[in-house]
Coordinates of C-alpha atoms in Angstrom, one line a residue:
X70 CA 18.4 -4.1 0.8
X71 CA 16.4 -6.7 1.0
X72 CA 14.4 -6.1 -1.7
X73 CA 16.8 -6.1 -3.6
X74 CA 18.2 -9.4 -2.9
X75 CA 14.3 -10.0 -3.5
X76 CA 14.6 -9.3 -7.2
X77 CA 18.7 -10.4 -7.4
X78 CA 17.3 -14.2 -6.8
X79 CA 14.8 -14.4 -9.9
X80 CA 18.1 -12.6 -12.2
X81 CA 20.3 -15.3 -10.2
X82 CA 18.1 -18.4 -10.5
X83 CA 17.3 -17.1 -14.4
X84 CA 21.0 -17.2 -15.3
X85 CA 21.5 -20.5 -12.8
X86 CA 18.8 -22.1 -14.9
X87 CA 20.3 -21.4 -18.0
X88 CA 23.9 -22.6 -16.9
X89 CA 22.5 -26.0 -15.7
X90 CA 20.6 -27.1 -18.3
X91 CA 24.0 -27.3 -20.6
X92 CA 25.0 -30.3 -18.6
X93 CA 21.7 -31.4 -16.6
X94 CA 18.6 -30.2 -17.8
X95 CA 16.2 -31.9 -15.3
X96 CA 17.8 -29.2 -12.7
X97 CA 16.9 -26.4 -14.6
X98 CA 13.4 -26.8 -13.6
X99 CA 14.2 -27.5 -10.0
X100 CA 16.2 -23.9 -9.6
X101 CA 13.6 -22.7 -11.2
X102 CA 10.9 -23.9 -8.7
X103 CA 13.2 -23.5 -6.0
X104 CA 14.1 -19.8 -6.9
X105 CA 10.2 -18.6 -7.3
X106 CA 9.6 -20.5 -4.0
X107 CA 12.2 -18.4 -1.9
X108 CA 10.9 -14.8 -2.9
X109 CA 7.4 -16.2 -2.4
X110 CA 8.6 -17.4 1.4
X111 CA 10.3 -13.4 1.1
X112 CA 6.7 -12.0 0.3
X113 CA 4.5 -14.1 3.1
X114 CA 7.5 -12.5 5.8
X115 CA 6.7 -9.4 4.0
X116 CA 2.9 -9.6 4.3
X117 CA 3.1 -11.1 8.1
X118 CA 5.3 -8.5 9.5
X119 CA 3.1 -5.7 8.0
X120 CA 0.2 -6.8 9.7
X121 CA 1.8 -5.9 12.8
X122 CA 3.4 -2.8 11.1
X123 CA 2.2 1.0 13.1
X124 CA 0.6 2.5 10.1
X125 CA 0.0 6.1 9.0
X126 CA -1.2 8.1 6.2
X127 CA 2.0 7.8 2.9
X128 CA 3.5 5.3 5.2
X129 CA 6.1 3.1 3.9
X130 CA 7.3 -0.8 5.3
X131 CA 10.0 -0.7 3.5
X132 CA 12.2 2.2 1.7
X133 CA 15.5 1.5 1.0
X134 CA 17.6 4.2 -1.5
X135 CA 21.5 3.8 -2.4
X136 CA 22.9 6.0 -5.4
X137 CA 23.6 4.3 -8.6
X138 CA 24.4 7.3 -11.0
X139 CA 24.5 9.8 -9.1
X140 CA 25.6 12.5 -11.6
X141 CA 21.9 11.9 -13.7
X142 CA 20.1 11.8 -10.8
X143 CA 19.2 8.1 -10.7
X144 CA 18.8 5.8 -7.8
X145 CA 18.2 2.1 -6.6
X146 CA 15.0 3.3 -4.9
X147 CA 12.7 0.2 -4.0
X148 CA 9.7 0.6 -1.6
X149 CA 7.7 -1.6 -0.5
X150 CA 3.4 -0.9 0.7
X151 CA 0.4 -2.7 1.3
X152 CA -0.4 -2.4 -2.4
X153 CA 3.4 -3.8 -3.7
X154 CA 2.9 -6.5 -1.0
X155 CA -0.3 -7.9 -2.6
X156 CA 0.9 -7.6 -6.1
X157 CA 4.4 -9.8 -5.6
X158 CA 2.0 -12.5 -3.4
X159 CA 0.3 -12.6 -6.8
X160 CA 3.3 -12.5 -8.3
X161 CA 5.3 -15.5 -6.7
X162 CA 1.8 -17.5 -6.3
X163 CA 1.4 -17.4 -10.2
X164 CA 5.1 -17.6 -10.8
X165 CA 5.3 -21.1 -8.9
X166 CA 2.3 -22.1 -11.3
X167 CA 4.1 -20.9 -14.0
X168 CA 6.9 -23.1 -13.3
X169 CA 4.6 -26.1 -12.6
X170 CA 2.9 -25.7 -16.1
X171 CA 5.8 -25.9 -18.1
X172 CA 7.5 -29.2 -15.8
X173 CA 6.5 -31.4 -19.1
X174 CA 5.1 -29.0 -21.6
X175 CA 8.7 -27.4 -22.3
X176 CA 11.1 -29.9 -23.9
X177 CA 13.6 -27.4 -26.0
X178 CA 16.0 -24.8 -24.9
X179 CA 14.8 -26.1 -21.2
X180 CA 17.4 -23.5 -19.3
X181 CA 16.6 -20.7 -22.0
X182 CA 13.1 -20.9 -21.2
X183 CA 13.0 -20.5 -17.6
X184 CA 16.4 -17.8 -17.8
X185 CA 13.4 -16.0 -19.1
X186 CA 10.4 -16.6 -17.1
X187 CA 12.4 -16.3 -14.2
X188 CA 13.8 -12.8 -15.5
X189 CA 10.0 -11.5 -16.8
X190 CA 9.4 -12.3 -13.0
X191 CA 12.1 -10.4 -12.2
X192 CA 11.3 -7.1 -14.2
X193 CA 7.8 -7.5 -12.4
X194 CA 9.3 -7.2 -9.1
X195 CA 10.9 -4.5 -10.2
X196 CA 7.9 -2.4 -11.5
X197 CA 6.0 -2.9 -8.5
X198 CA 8.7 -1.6 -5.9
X199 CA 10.9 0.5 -7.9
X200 CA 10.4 4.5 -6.8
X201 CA 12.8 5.4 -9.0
X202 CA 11.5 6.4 -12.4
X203 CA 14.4 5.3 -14.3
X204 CA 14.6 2.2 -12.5
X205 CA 11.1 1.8 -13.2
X206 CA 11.7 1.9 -16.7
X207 CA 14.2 -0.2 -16.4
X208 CA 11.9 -3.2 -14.8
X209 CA 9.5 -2.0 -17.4
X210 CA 11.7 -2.8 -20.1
X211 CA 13.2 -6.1 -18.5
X212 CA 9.5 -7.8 -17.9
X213 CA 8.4 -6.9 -22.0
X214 CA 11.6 -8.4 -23.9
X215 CA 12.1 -12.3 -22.2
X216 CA 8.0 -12.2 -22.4
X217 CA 9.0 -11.6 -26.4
X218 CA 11.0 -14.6 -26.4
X219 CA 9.0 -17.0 -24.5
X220 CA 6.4 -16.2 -27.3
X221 CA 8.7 -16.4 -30.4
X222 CA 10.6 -19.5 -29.6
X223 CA 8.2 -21.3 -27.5
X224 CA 4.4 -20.3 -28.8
X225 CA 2.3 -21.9 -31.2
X226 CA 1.9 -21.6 -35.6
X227 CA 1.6 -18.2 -35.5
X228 CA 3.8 -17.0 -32.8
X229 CA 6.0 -15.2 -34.5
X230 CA 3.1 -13.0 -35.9
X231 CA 1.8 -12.7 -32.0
X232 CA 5.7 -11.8 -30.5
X233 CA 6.2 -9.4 -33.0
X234 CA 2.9 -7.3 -32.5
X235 CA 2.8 -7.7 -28.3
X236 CA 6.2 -6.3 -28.8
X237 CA 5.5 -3.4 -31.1
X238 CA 2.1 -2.8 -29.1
X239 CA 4.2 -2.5 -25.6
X240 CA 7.1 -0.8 -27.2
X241 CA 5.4 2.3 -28.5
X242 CA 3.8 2.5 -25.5
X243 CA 7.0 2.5 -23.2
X244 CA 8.2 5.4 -25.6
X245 CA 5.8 7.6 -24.8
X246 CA 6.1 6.3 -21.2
X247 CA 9.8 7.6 -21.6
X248 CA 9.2 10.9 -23.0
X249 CA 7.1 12.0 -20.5
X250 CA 9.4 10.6 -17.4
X251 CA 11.9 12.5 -19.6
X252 CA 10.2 15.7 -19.5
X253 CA 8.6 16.1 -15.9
X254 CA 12.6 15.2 -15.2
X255 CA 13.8 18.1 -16.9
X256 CA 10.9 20.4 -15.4
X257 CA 11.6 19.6 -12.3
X258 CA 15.4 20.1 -12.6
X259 CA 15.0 23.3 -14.4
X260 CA 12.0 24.4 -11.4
X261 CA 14.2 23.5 -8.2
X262 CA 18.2 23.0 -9.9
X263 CA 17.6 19.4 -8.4
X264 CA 17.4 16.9 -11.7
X265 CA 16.3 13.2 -10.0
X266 CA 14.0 10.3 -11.2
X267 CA 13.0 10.0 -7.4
X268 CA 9.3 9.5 -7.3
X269 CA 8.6 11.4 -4.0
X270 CA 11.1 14.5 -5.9
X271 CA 9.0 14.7 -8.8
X272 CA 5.4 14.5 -7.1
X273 CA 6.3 17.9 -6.0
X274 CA 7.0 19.4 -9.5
X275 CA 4.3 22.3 -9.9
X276 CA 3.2 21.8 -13.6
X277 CA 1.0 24.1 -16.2
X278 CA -2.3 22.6 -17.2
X279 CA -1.5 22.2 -20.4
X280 CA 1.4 20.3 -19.8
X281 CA 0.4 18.1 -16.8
X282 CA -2.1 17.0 -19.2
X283 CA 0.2 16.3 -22.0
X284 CA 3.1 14.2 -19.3
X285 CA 0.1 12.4 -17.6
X286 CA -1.1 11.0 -21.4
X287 CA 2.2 9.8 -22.1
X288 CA 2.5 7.7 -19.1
X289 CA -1.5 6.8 -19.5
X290 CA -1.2 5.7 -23.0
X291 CA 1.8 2.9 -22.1
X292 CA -0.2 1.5 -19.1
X293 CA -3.5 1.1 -21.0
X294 CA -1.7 -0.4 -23.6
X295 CA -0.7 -3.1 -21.0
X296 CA -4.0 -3.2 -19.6
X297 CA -5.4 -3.6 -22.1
X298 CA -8.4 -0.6 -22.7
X299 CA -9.8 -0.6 -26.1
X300 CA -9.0 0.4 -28.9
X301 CA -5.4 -0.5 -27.5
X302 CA -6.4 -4.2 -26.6
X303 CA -5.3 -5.6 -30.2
X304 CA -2.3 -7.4 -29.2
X305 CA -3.7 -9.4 -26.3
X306 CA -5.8 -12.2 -28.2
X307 CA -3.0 -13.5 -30.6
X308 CA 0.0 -12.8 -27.7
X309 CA -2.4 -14.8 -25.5
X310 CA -3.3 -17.6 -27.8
X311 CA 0.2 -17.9 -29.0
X312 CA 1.1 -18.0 -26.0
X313 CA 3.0 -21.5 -23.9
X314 CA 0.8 -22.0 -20.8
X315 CA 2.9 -20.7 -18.5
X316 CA 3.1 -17.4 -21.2
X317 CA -0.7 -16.7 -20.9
X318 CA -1.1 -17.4 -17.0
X319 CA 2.0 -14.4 -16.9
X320 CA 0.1 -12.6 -18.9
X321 CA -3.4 -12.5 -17.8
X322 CA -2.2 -12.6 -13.9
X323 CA 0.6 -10.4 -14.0
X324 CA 1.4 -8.0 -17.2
X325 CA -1.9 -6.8 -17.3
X326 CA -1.5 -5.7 -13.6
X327 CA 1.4 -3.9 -14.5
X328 CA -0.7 -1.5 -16.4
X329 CA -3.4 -1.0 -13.5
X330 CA -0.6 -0.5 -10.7
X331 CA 0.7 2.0 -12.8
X332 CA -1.9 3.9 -12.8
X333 CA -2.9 3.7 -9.3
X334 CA 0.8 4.6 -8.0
X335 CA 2.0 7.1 -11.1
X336 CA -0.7 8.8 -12.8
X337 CA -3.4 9.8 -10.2
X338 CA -1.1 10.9 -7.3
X339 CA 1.4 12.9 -10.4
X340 CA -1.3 14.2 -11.7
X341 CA -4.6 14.4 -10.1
X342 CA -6.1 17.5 -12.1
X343 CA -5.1 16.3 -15.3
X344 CA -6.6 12.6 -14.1
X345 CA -9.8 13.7 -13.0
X346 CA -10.1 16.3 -16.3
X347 CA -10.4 13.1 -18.4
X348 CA -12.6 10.7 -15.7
X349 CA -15.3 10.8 -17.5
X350 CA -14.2 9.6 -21.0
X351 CA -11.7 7.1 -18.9
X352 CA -14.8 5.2 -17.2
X353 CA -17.0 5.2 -20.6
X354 CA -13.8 3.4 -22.2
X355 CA -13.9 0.8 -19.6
X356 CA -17.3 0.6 -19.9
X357 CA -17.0 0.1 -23.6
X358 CA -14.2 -2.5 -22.9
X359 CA -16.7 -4.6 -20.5
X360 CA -19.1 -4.9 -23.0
X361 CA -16.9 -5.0 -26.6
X362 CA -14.9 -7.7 -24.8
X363 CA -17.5 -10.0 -23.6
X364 CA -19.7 -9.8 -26.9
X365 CA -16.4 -10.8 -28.6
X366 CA -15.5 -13.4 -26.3
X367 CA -19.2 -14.8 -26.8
X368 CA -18.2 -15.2 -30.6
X369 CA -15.2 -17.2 -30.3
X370 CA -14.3 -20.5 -31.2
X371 CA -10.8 -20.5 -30.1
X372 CA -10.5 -21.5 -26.3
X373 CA -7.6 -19.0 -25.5
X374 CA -8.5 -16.4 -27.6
X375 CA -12.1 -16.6 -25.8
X376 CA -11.0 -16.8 -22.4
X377 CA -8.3 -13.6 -23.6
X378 CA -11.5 -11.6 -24.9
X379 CA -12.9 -12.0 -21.2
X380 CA -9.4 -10.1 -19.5
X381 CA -10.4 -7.1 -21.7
X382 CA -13.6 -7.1 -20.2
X383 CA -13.0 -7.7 -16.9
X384 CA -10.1 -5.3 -16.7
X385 CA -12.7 -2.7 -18.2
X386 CA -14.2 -3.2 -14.5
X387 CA -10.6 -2.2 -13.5
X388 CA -10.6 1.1 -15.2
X389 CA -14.2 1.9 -14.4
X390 CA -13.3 1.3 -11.0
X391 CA -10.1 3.8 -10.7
X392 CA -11.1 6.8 -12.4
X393 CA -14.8 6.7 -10.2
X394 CA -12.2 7.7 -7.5
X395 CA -14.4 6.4 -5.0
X396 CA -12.5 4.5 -1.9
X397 CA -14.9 1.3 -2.1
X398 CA -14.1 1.1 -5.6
X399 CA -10.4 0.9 -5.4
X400 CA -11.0 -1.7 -2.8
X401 CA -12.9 -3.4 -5.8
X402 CA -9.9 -2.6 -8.0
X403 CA -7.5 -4.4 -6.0
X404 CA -9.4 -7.3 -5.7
X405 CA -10.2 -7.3 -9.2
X406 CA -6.4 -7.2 -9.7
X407 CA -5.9 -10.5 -7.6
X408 CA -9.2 -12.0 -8.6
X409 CA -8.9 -12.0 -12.1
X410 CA -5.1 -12.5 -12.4
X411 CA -6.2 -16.7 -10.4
X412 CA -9.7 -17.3 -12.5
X413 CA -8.0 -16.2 -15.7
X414 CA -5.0 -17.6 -15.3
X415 CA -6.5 -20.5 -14.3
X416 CA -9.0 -20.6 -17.1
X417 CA -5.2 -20.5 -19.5
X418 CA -3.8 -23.1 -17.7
X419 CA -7.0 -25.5 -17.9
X420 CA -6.6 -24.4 -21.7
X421 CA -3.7 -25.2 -22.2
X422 CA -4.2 -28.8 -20.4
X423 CA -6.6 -29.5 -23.2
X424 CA -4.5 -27.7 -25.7
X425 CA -1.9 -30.8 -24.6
X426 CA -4.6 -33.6 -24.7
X427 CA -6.8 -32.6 -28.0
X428 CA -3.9 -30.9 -29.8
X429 CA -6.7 -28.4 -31.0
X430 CA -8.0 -24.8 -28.9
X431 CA -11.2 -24.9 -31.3
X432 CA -14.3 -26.1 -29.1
X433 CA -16.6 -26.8 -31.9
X434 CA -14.0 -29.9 -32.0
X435 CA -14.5 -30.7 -28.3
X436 CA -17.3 -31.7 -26.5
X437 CA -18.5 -34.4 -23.7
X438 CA -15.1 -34.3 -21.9
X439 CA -16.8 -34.2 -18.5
X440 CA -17.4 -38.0 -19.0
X441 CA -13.9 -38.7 -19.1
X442 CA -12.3 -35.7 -17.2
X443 CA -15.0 -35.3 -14.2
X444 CA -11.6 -33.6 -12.3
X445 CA -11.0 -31.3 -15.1
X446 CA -14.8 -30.7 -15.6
X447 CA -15.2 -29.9 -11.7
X448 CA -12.2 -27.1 -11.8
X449 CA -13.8 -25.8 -15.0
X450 CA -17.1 -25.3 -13.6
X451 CA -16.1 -23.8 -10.5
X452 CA -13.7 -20.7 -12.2
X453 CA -16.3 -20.3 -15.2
X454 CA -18.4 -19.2 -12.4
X455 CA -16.0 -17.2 -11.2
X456 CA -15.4 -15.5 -13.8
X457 CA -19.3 -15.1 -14.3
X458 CA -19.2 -13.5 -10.7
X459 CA -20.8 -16.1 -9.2
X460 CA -20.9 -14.9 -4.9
X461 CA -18.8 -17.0 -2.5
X462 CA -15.8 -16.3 -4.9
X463 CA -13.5 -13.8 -5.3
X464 CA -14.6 -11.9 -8.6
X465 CA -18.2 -11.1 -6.9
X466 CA -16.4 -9.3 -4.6
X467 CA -14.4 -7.4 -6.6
X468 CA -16.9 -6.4 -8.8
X469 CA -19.7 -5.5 -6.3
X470 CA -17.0 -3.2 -5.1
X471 CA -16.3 -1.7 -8.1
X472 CA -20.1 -1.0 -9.0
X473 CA -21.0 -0.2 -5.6
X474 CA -18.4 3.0 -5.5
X475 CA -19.3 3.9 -8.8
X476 CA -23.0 3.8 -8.4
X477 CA -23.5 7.4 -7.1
X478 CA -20.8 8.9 -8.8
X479 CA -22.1 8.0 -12.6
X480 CA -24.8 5.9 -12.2
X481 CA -25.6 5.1 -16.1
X482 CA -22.2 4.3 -16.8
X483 CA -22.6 2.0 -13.7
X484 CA -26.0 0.0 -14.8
X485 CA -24.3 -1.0 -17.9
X486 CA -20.9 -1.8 -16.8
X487 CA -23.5 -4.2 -14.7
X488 CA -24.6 -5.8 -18.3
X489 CA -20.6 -7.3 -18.6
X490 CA -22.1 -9.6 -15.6
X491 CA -25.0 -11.0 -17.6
X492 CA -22.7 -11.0 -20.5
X493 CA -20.1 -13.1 -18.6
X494 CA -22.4 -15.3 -17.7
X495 CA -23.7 -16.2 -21.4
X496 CA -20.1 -17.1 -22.6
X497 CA -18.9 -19.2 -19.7
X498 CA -21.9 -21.1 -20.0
X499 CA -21.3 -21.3 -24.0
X500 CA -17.7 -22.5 -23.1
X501 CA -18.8 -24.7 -20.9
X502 CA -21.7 -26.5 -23.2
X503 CA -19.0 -26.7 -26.1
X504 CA -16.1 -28.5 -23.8
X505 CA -18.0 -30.4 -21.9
X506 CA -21.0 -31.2 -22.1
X507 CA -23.2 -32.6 -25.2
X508 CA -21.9 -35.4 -27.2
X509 CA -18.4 -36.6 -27.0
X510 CA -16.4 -35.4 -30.3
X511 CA -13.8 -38.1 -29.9
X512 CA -14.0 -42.0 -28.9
X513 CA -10.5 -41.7 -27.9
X514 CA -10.2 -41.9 -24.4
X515 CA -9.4 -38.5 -22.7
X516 CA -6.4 -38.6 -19.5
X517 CA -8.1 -36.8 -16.9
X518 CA -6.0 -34.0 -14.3
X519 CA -2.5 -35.6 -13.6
X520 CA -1.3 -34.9 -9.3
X521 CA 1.1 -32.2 -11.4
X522 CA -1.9 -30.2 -12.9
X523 CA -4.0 -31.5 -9.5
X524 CA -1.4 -29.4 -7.5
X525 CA -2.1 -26.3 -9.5
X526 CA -5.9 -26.5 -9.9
X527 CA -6.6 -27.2 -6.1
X528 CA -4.5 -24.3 -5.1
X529 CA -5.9 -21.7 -7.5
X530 CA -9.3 -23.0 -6.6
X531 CA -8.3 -22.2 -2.4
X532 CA -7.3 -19.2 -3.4
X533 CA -10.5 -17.7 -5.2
X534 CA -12.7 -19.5 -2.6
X535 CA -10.7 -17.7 0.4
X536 CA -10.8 -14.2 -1.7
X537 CA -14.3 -14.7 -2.4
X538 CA -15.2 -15.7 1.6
X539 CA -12.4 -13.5 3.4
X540 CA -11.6 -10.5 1.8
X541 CA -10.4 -8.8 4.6
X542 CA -6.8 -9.3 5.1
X543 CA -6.5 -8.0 1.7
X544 CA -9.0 -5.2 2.6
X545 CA -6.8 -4.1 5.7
X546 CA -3.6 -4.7 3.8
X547 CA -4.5 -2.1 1.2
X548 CA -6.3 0.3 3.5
X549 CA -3.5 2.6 4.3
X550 CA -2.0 2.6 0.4
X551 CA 0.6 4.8 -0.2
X552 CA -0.5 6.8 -3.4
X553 CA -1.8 10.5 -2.5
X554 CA -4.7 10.0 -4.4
X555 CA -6.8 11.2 -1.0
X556 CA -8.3 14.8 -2.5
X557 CA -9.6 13.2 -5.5
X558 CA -11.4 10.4 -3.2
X559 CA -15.0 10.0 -2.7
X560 CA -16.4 8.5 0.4

């Protein structure tokens, strides 16, 4: 019940927000802040009293069902493991961000704005504890359209361009996602006489081949869509440079997460032949993606859509890492998940600060901020690295994981997945020598990070230092994950 109550704050807050702002529009902000804060209080309880939780192999903390249409077969079935634990932490931390970064930058349609970022938080929640597959699709659904209008009403020139593509993109990929929850329904009601959308139901549905192969596609396509793999990545750039700040920190720390959780809890344990049938081609892909997206980032002049070229490639690292079904390497994935969802994010948010100051994204027009931002300059310097995989922070770890594991089970494919690092390292630099260093490309003076944007930085920056020196409450917090992926793991 209580994650339910979880998920019934954001809708709450969202619609409280919205009321408010009619008569007192200052408040909207504060039930925003104050709304995100309570499920993130929820989510630390969650994560301290699974620590001490007796855990076994499928275990569950949590696992609350109640019927909802009962005639169809659909449930309010939430559930809650180590791996939905981490991802709403990361949820909540970036949400509070999220709300911080739009305190001054949103001036129109204040209680609109957060009604929907509260309610994209909201449909989050819901992906990553609903075991119901029509409530699943339901979250699914919820997250993509307020992300549509945060874009449309409150993005840049182009952002009607941007909304409408992230929305066609993610649209045709949750119709296949539909057709294929629709049809291993209706095999498993006509194989048992039981029709149900209950994950644990449906894991047990025998399928052909042919057609495990076909289902497992459909729900494939609409999380690599989301996550993004190329050739399905051409959305992310313009959504993420269209974007509001708080838009592209959702984004890159959360939506794209959505797509790698899916795979992790759906698509292995529901179809482990069919999964391991297309490995192969899966980690060349991400592969591709590593490189494609870090060659392309290297070539950009546009901050955001630079530092949106770098999610492609590091969540190519993502995709590498699951289908190499090795257990180090989904260690690596999940802190890949949490690692990249901070740098990048805060690599958007640091954008979108400049974005405020220069009223320009294009670098070639920046240039020797550091001399009057040394704060800003400091912050920039420490998640470049990160991004670069610099050790002592988290993304080293996460991607020493991921290339460990796969090391002996495809080694080429692992060597140059190992190139995105010297890759990575050649842009940040590049974005770092364009913003800040070399010869100032204004004489106006520059206002350096506000105690606002101070409170933001300093806590993303904890937070990839801890990762990257203490991994291992995350480590034992996803050790006993839920998902029977076990007989396709390698040791």
């Amino acid at each position: 019940m209580i994650l339910i109550w979880m998920i019934g704050i954001l809708l709450a807050g969202g619609i409280l927000c919205w009321l408010a702002a009619q008569w007192f529009p200052v408040l909207a902000k504060w039930i925003a802040l104050l709304t995100v804060i309570a499920d993130m209080a929820l989510a630390c309880t969650f994560f301290v009293v699974y620590k001490t939780f007796p855990h076994s192999d499928n275990s569950w903390f949590i696992d609350y069902q109640v019927n909802w249409i009962p005639s169809l077969g659909i449930s309010l079935h939430l559930a809650l493991d180590g791996l939905s634990i981490v991802l709403l932490l990361l949820t909540f931390f970036l949400g509070i961000l999220a709300v911080l970064c739009s305190w001054n930058e949103i001036k129109e349609k204040t209680g609109f704005y957060f009604f929907n970022l509260l309610w994209t938080l909201a449909g989050i929640s819901g992906v990553f504890v609903a075991m119901d597959l029509f409530l699943f699709y339901f979250c699914w659904e919820i997250m993509l359209v307020p992300m549509y209008f945060l874009i449309i009403i409150w993005g840049d020139t182009n952002r009607r361009y941007a909304a409408y593509k992230f929305f066609i993109f993610t649209q045709a990929g949750s119709l296949f996602l539909l057709l294929a929850i629709l049809a291993l329904y209706f095999i498993h009601g006509q194989q048992t006489n039981n029709y149900t959308f209950d994950y644990f139901s449906l894991l047990k549905t025998v399928l052909e081949p042919t057609t495990e192969k076909w289902i497992m596609l459909g729900f494939l396509i609409a999380f690599v869509i989301k996550l993004p793999m190329i050739p399905f990545h051409n959305w992310l750039p313009d959504a993420h440079s269209e974007a509001p700040t708080a838009g592209s920190l959702i984004l890159a720390g959360l939506l794209l997460k959505t797509g790698a959780y899916g795979i992790l809890r759906f698509v292995l344990p529901m179809f482990p032949e069919a999964a391991a049938s297309i490995a192969w081609w899966a980690m060349l892909l991400g592969v591709i993606g590593i490189v494609y997206g870090a060659l392309l980032a290297f070539a950009q002049t546009d901050l955001k859509r630079l530092i949106a070229y770098t999610s492609v490639s590091h969540m190519g690292f993502v995709l590498v890492g699951i289908f190499s079904f090795n257990e180090i390497a989904m260690q690596g994935v999940v802190m890949q998940i949490l690692t990249h969802g901070i740098s990048t994010g805060a690599l958007f948010v640091m954008a979108g600060m400049l974005k405020e100051r220069l009223h320009t994204r294009d670098i070639t027009k920046m240039g020797g901020l550091w001399t009057s931002m040394p704060a800003m300059g400091g912050v920039a310097i420490l998640f470049t690295m990160a991004s670069s995989g610099l050790p002592l922070l988290g993304n080293f770890i996460a991607e020493f994981f991921i290339l460990l594991g796969t090391f002996n089970i495809n080694t080429t494919l692992s060597v140059i997945a190992s190139v995105g690092l010297v890759l990575s390292a050649l842009y940040s630099l590049r974005m770092m020598q364009q913003v800040f260093m070399g010869q100032p490309a204004t004489t106006t003076t520059v206002k350096d990070i506000s105690a606002r944007e101070l409170i933001i930085m300093v806590a993303l920056s904890i937070s990839i230092v801890a990762l990257g020196l203490y991994p291992q409450p995350v480590m034992d917090t996803v050790q006993h994950l839920s998902f029977t992926i076990h007989p396709l793991l390698h040791e």
